[in-house]
Coordinates of C-alpha atoms in Angstrom, one line a residue:
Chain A
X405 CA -21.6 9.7 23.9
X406 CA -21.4 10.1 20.2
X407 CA -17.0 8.5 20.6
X408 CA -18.4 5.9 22.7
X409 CA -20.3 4.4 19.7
X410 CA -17.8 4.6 17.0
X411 CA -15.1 3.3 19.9
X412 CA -17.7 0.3 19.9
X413 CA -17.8 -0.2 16.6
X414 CA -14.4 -0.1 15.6
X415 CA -13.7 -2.3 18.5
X416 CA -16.3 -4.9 17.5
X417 CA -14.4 -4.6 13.8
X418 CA -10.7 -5.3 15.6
X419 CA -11.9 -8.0 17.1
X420 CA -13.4 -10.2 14.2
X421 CA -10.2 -9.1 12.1
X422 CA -8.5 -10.8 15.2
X423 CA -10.4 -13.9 14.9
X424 CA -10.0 -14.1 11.3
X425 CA -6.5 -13.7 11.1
X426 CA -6.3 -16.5 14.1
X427 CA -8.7 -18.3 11.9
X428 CA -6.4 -17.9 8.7
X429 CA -3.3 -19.1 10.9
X430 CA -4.6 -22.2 12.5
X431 CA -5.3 -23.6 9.1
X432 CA -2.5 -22.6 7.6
X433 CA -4.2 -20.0 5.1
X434 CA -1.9 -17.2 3.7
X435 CA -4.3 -14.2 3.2
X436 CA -3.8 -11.0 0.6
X437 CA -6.0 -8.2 0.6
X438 CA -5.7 -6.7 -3.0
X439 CA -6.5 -3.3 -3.1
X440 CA -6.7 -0.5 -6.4
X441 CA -8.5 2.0 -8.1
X442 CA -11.8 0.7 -10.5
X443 CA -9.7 -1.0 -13.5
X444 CA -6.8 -1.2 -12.5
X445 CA -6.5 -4.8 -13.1
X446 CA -6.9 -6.6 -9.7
X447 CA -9.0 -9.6 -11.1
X448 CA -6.7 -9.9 -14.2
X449 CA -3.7 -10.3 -11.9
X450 CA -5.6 -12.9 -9.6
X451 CA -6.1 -14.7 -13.4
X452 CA -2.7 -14.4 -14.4
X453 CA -1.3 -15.3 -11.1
X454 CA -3.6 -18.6 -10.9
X455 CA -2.8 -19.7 -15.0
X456 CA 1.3 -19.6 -13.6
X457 CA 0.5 -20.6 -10.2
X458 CA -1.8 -23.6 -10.5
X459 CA 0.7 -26.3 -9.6
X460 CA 2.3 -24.4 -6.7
X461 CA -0.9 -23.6 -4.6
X462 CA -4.6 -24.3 -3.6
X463 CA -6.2 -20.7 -4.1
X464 CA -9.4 -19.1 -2.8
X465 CA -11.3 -16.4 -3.5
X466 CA -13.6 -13.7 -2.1
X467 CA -14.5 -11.0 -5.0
X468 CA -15.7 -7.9 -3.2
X469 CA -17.8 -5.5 -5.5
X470 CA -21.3 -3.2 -5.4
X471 CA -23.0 -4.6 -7.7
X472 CA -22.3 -7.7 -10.4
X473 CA -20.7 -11.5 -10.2
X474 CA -18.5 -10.6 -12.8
X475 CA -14.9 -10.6 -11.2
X476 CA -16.2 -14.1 -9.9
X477 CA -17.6 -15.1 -13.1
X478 CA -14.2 -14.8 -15.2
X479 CA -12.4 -16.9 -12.2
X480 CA -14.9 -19.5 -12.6
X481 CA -12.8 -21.3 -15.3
X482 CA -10.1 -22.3 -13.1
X483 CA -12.3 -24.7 -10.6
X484 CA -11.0 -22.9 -7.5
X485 CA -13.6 -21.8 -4.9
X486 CA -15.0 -18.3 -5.1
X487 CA -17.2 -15.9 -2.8
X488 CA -18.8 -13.0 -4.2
X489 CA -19.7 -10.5 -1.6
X490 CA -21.9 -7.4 -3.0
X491 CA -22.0 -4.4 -0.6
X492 CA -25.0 -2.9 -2.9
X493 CA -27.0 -4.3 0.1
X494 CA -25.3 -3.3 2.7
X495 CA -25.4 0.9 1.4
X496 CA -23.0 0.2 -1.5
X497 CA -20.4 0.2 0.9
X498 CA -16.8 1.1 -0.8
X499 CA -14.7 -1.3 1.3
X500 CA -14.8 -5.0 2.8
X501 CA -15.4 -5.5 6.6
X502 CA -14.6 -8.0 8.9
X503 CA -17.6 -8.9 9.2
X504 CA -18.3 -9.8 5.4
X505 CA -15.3 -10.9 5.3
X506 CA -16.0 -13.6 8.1
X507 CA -19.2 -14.5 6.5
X508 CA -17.5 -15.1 3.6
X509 CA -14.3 -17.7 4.8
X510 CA -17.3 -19.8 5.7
X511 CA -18.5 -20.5 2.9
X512 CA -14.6 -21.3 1.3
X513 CA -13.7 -24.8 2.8
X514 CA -10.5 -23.6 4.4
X515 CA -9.0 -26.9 4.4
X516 CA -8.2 -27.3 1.1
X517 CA -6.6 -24.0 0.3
X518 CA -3.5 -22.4 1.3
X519 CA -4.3 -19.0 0.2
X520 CA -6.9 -16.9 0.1
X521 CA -6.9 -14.0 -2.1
X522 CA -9.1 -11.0 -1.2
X523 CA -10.4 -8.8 -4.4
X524 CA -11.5 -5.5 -2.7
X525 CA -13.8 -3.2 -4.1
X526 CA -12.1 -1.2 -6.6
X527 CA -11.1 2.4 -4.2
X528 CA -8.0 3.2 -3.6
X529 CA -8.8 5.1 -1.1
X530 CA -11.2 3.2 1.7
X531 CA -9.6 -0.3 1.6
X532 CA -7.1 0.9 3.0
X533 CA -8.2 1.8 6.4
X534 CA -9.4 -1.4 7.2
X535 CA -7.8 -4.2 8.5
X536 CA -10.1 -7.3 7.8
X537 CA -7.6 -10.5 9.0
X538 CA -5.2 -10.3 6.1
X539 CA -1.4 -11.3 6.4
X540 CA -1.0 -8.4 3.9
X541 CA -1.8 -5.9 1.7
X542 CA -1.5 -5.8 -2.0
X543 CA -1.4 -2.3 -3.8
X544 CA -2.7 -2.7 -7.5
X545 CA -2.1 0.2 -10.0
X546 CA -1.8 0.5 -13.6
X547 CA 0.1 2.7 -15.5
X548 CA -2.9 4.5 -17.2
X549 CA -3.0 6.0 -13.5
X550 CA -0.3 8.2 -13.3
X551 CA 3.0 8.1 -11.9
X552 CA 1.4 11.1 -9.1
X553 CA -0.9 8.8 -7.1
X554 CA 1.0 7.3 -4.7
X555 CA 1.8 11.1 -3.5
X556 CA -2.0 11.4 -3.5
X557 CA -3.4 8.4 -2.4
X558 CA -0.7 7.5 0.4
X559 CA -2.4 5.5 3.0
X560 CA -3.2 2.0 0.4
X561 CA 0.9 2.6 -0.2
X562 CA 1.7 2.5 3.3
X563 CA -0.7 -0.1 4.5
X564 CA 0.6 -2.3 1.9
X565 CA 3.6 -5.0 1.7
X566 CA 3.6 -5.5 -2.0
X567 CA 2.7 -2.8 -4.8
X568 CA 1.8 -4.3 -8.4
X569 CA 2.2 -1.6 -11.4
X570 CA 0.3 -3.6 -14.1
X571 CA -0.4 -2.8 -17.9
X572 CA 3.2 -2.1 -18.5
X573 CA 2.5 -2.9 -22.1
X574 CA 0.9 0.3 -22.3
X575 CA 3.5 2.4 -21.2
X576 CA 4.9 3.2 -25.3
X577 CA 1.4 5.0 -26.0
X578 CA 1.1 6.9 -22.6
X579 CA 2.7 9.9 -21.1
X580 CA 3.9 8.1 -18.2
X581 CA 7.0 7.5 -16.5
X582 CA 7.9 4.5 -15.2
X583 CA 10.8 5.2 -12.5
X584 CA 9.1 8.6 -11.6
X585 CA 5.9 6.0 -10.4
X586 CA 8.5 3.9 -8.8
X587 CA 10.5 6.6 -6.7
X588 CA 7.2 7.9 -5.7
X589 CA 6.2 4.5 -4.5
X590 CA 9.4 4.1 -2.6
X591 CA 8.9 7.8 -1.4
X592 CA 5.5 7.0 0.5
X593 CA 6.9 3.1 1.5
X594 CA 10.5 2.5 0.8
X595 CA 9.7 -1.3 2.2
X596 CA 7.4 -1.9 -0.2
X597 CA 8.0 -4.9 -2.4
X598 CA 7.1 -3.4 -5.8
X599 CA 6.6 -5.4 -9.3
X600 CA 5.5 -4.0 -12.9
X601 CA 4.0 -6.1 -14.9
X602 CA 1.8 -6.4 -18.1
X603 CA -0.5 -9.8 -17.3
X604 CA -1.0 -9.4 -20.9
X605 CA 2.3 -9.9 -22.2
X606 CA 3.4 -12.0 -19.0
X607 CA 6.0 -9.6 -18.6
X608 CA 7.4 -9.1 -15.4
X609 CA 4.6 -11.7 -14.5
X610 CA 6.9 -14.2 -12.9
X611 CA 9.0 -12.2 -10.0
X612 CA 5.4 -11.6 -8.8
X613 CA 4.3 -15.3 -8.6
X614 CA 7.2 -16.3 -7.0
X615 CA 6.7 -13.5 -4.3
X616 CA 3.7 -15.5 -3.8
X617 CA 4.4 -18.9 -3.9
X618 CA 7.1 -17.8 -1.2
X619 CA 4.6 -15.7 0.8
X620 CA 2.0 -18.8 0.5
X621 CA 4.9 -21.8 1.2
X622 CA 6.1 -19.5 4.3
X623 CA 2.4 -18.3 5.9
Chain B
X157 CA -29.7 7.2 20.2
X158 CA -27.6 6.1 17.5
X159 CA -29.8 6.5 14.7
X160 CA -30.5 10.3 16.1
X161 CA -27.0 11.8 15.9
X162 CA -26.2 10.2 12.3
X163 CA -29.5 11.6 11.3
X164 CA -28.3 15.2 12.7
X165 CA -25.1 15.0 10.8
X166 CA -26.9 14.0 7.6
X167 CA -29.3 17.2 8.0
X168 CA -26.7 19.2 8.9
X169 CA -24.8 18.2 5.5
X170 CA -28.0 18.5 3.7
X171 CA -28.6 22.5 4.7
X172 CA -25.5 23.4 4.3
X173 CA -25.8 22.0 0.9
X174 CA -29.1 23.8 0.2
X175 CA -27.4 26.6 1.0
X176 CA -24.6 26.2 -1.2
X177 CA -27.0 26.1 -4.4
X178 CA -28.4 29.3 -2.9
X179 CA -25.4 31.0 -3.1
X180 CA -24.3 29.7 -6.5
X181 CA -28.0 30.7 -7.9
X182 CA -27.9 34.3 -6.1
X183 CA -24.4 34.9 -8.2
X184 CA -25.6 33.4 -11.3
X185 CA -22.5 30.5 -10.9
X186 CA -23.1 26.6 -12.5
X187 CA -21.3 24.2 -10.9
X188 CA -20.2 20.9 -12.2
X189 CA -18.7 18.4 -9.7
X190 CA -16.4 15.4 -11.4
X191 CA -16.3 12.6 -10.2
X192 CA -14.1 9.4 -11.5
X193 CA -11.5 6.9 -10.3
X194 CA -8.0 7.7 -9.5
X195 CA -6.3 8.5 -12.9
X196 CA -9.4 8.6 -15.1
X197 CA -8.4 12.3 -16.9
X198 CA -10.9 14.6 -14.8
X199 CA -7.1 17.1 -14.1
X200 CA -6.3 16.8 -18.0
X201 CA -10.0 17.4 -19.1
X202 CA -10.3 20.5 -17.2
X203 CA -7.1 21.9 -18.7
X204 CA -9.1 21.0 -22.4
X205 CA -11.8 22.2 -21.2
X206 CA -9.9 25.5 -20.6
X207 CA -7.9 25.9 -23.4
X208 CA -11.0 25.0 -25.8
X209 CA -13.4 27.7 -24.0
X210 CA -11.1 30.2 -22.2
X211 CA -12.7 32.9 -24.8
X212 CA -16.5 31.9 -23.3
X213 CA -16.7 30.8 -19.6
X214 CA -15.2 32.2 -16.6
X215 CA -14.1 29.1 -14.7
X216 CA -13.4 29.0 -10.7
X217 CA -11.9 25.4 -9.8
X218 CA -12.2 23.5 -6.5
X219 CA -9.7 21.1 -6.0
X220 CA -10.1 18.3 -4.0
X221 CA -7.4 15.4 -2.9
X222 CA -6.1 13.7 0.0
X223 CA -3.0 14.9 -0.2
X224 CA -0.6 16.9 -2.4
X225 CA -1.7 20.5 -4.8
X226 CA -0.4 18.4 -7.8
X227 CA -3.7 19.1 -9.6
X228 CA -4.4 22.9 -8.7
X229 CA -0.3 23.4 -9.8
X230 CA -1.4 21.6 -12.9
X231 CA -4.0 24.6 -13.7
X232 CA -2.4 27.6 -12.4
X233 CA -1.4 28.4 -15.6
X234 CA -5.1 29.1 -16.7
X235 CA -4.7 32.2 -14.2
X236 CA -8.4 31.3 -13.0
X237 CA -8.9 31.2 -9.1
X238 CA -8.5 27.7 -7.7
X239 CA -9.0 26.6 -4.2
X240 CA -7.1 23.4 -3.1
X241 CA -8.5 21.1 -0.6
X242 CA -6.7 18.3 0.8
X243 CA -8.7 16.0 3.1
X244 CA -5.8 14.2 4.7
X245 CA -6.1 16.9 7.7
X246 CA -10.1 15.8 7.8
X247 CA -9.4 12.1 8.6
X248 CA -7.8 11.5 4.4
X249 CA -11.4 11.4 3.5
X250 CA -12.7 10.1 0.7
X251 CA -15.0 13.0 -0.9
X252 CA -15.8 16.1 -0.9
X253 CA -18.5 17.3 1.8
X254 CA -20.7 19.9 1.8
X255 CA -18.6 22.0 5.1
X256 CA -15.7 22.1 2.6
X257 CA -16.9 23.2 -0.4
X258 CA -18.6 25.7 1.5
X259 CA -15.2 27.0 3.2
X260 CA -13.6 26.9 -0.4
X261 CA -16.2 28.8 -2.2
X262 CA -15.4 31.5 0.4
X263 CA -11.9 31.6 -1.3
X264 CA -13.2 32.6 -5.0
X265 CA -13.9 35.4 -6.5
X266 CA -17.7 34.1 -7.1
X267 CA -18.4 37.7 -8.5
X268 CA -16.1 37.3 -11.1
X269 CA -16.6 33.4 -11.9
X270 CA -19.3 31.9 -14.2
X271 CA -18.8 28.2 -13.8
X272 CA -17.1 26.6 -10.7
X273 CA -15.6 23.2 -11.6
X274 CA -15.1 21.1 -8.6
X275 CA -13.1 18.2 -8.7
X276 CA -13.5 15.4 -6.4
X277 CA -11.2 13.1 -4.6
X278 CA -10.3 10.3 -6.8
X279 CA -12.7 7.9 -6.6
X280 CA -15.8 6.1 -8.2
X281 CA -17.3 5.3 -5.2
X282 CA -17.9 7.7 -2.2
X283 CA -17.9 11.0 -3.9
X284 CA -21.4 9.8 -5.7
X285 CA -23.2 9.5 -1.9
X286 CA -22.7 13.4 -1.7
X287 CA -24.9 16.0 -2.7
X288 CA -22.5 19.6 -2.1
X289 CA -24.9 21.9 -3.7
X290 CA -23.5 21.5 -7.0
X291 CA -25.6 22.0 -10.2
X292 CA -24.6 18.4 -11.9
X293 CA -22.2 15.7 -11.5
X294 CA -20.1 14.6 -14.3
X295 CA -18.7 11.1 -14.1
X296 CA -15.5 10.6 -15.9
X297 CA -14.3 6.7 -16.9
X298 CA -10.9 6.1 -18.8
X299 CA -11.7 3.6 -21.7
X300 CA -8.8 1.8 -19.8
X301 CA -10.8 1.2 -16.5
X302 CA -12.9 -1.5 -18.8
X303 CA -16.0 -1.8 -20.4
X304 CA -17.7 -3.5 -17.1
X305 CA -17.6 -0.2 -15.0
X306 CA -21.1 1.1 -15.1
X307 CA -22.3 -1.6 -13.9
X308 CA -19.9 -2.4 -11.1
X309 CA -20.2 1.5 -9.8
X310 CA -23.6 1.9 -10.9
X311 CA -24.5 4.9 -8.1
X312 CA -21.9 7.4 -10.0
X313 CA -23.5 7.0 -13.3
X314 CA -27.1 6.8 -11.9
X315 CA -26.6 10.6 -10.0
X316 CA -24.8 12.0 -12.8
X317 CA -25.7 14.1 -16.0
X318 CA -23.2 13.9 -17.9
X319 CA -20.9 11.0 -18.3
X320 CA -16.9 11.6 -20.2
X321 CA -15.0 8.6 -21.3
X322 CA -11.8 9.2 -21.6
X323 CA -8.4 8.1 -23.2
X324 CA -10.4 6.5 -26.2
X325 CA -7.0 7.2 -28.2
X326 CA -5.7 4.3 -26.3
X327 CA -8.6 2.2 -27.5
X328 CA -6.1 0.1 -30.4
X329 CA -4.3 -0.8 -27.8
X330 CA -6.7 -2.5 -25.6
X331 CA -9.1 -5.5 -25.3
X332 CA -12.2 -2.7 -24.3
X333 CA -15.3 -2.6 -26.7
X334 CA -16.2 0.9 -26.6
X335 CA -19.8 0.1 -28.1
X336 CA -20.3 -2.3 -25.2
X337 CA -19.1 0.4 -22.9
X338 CA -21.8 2.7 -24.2
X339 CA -24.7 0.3 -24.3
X340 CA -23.3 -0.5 -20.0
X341 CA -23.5 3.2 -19.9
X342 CA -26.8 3.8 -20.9
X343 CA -28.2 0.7 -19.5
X344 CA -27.3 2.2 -15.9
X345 CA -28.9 5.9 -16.8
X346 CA -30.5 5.8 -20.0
X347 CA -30.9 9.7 -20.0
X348 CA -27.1 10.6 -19.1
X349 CA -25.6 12.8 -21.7
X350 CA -22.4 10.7 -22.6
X351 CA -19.4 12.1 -24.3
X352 CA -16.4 10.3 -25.6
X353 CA -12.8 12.1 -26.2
X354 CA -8.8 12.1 -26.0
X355 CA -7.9 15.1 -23.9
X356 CA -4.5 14.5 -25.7
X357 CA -6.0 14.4 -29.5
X358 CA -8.3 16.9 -29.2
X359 CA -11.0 14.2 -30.9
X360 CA -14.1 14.1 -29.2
X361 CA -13.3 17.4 -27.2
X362 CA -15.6 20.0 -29.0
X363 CA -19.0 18.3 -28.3
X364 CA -18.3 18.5 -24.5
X365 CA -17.0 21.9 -24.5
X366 CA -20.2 22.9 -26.2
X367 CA -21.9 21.2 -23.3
X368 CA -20.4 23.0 -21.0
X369 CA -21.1 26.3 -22.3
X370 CA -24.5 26.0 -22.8
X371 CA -25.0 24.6 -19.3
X372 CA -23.1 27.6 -17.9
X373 CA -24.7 30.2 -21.0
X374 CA -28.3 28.6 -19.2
X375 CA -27.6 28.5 -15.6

């Protein structure tokens, strides 16, 4: 009795993801589901990417988070359209689901983007179970991490297509080391596309928006 | 029917819980249980927290992670027990539960043990739901995660006592206001006890030792 319930649920949760992602396709939206630990600098990298980006594609949003507009409120300034979902509601759940997720593309009018970019809640851990539509994954993780967690935190690594290592600016002043993150990364998902970055400098910044531009001008 | 079988699980985690702090009580044990993002310090704080009090507690550690014994390899040198529990096998969850703890508190020497630190899966979010029969929760935020956190993962600072920031020797480097942090901080849980320091300095570090060994003199 008790498998016959979840078995319903998740199947009700396929489904939607189904119909979003047929949803996504018909018009022509390119979908990334940006995933990271609290702070790692997922809504810094949707800023950085939209400041380099703005001529090349229509973006929208949806900012997942417990509690607070704030993610939403700093991408205000660039006049694209934004949905803040807050799980506090909903049990403070850690994740996005389909079904918020579905609620949420219609309120973007998905006719005048051709990308929408999905902030999760800030877990590395339980955005990565669920598949909510996306074309793909995007694995965000600073430096300030550690160059140990994608041996720890596996699943968001292999789930993903693209990994961003941001705040490479801090790398002088930490105890970190940069290619023992990246042959760590490659050890959990040698397919991954992987990119450092510092969206404070703008180093490294570029490779990544052209990965996009290419993902959103072929999706 | 539904409703019935989550509630049995939930009472089911709630005895065994119960129980736990029984134990603990009945062999004169504290427990702390840290909580914090992938990467905010809680590894690196229980090695200062060793080295600064090795002469006046008589730590037991339970370590918790999906995957890998990178952290519990990290502390063997203390020579204290340490139990290792990776959740991967358990569906890669993402905390700690009660039936866990309990197994791994079969696995230390609770006779000879004053405090038992366990560490929780990385992660601001889930591990703040679950009560495991501990005697606090400390939340742990690097000054790198940003100043916004509190508010964002409000839960984690609302069930904790204590609260550690961390890394605040990176602080020149960054755009956080560690005043604003604070005031976020308190503006969640006014009566958390809220410690700032640089595992790698040493600054900070005394004031939180000397919390924890008057919460494990006291308990």
């Amino acid at each position: 009795m008790e498998i016959k319930i979840v078995k319903k649920v998740l199947a009700a949760h396929e489904k939607l993801a189904d119909e979003i992602r047929e949803l996504l396709a018909r018009k022509g939206v390119y979908a990334f589901n940006l995933i990271g630990a609290p702070g790692a600098g997922k809504t810094l990298l949707l800023e950085s990417t939209f400041d380099a980006a703005a001529a090349d594609i229509r973006p929208g949003v949806v900012e997942g988070d417990i509690a607070t507009t704030a993610d939403a409120e700093r991408l205000q300034r660039f006049g694209v359209p934004i949905v803040q979902i807050n799980t506090g509601p909903f049990g403070g759940d850690c994740h996005l689901a389909p079904n918020l997720i579905r609620a949420a593309l219609d309120e973007l009018p998905l006719d005048d983007v051709d990308a929408v970019f999905i902030e999760n809640v800030g877990n590395l851990v339980c955005p990565a179970e669920f598949y909510v539509g996306e074309n793909e994954k995007v694995v965000v993780l600073s430096v300030t991490e550690g160059e140990d967690k994608p041996l720890k935190y596996p699943l968001a690594f292999r789930e993903a297509a693209a990994a961003v290592i941001t705040k490479i600016d801090l790398l002088p002043h930490l105890d970190v080391d940069e290619a023992a993150l990246r042959e760590n990364v490659a050890a959990v998902n040698p397919k991954l596309a992987v990119f450092a970055l510092s969206a404070r400098t703008g180093e490294g910044l570029a490779a990544w928006v052209d990965y996009v531009k290419s993902k959103v001008a072929g999706g």
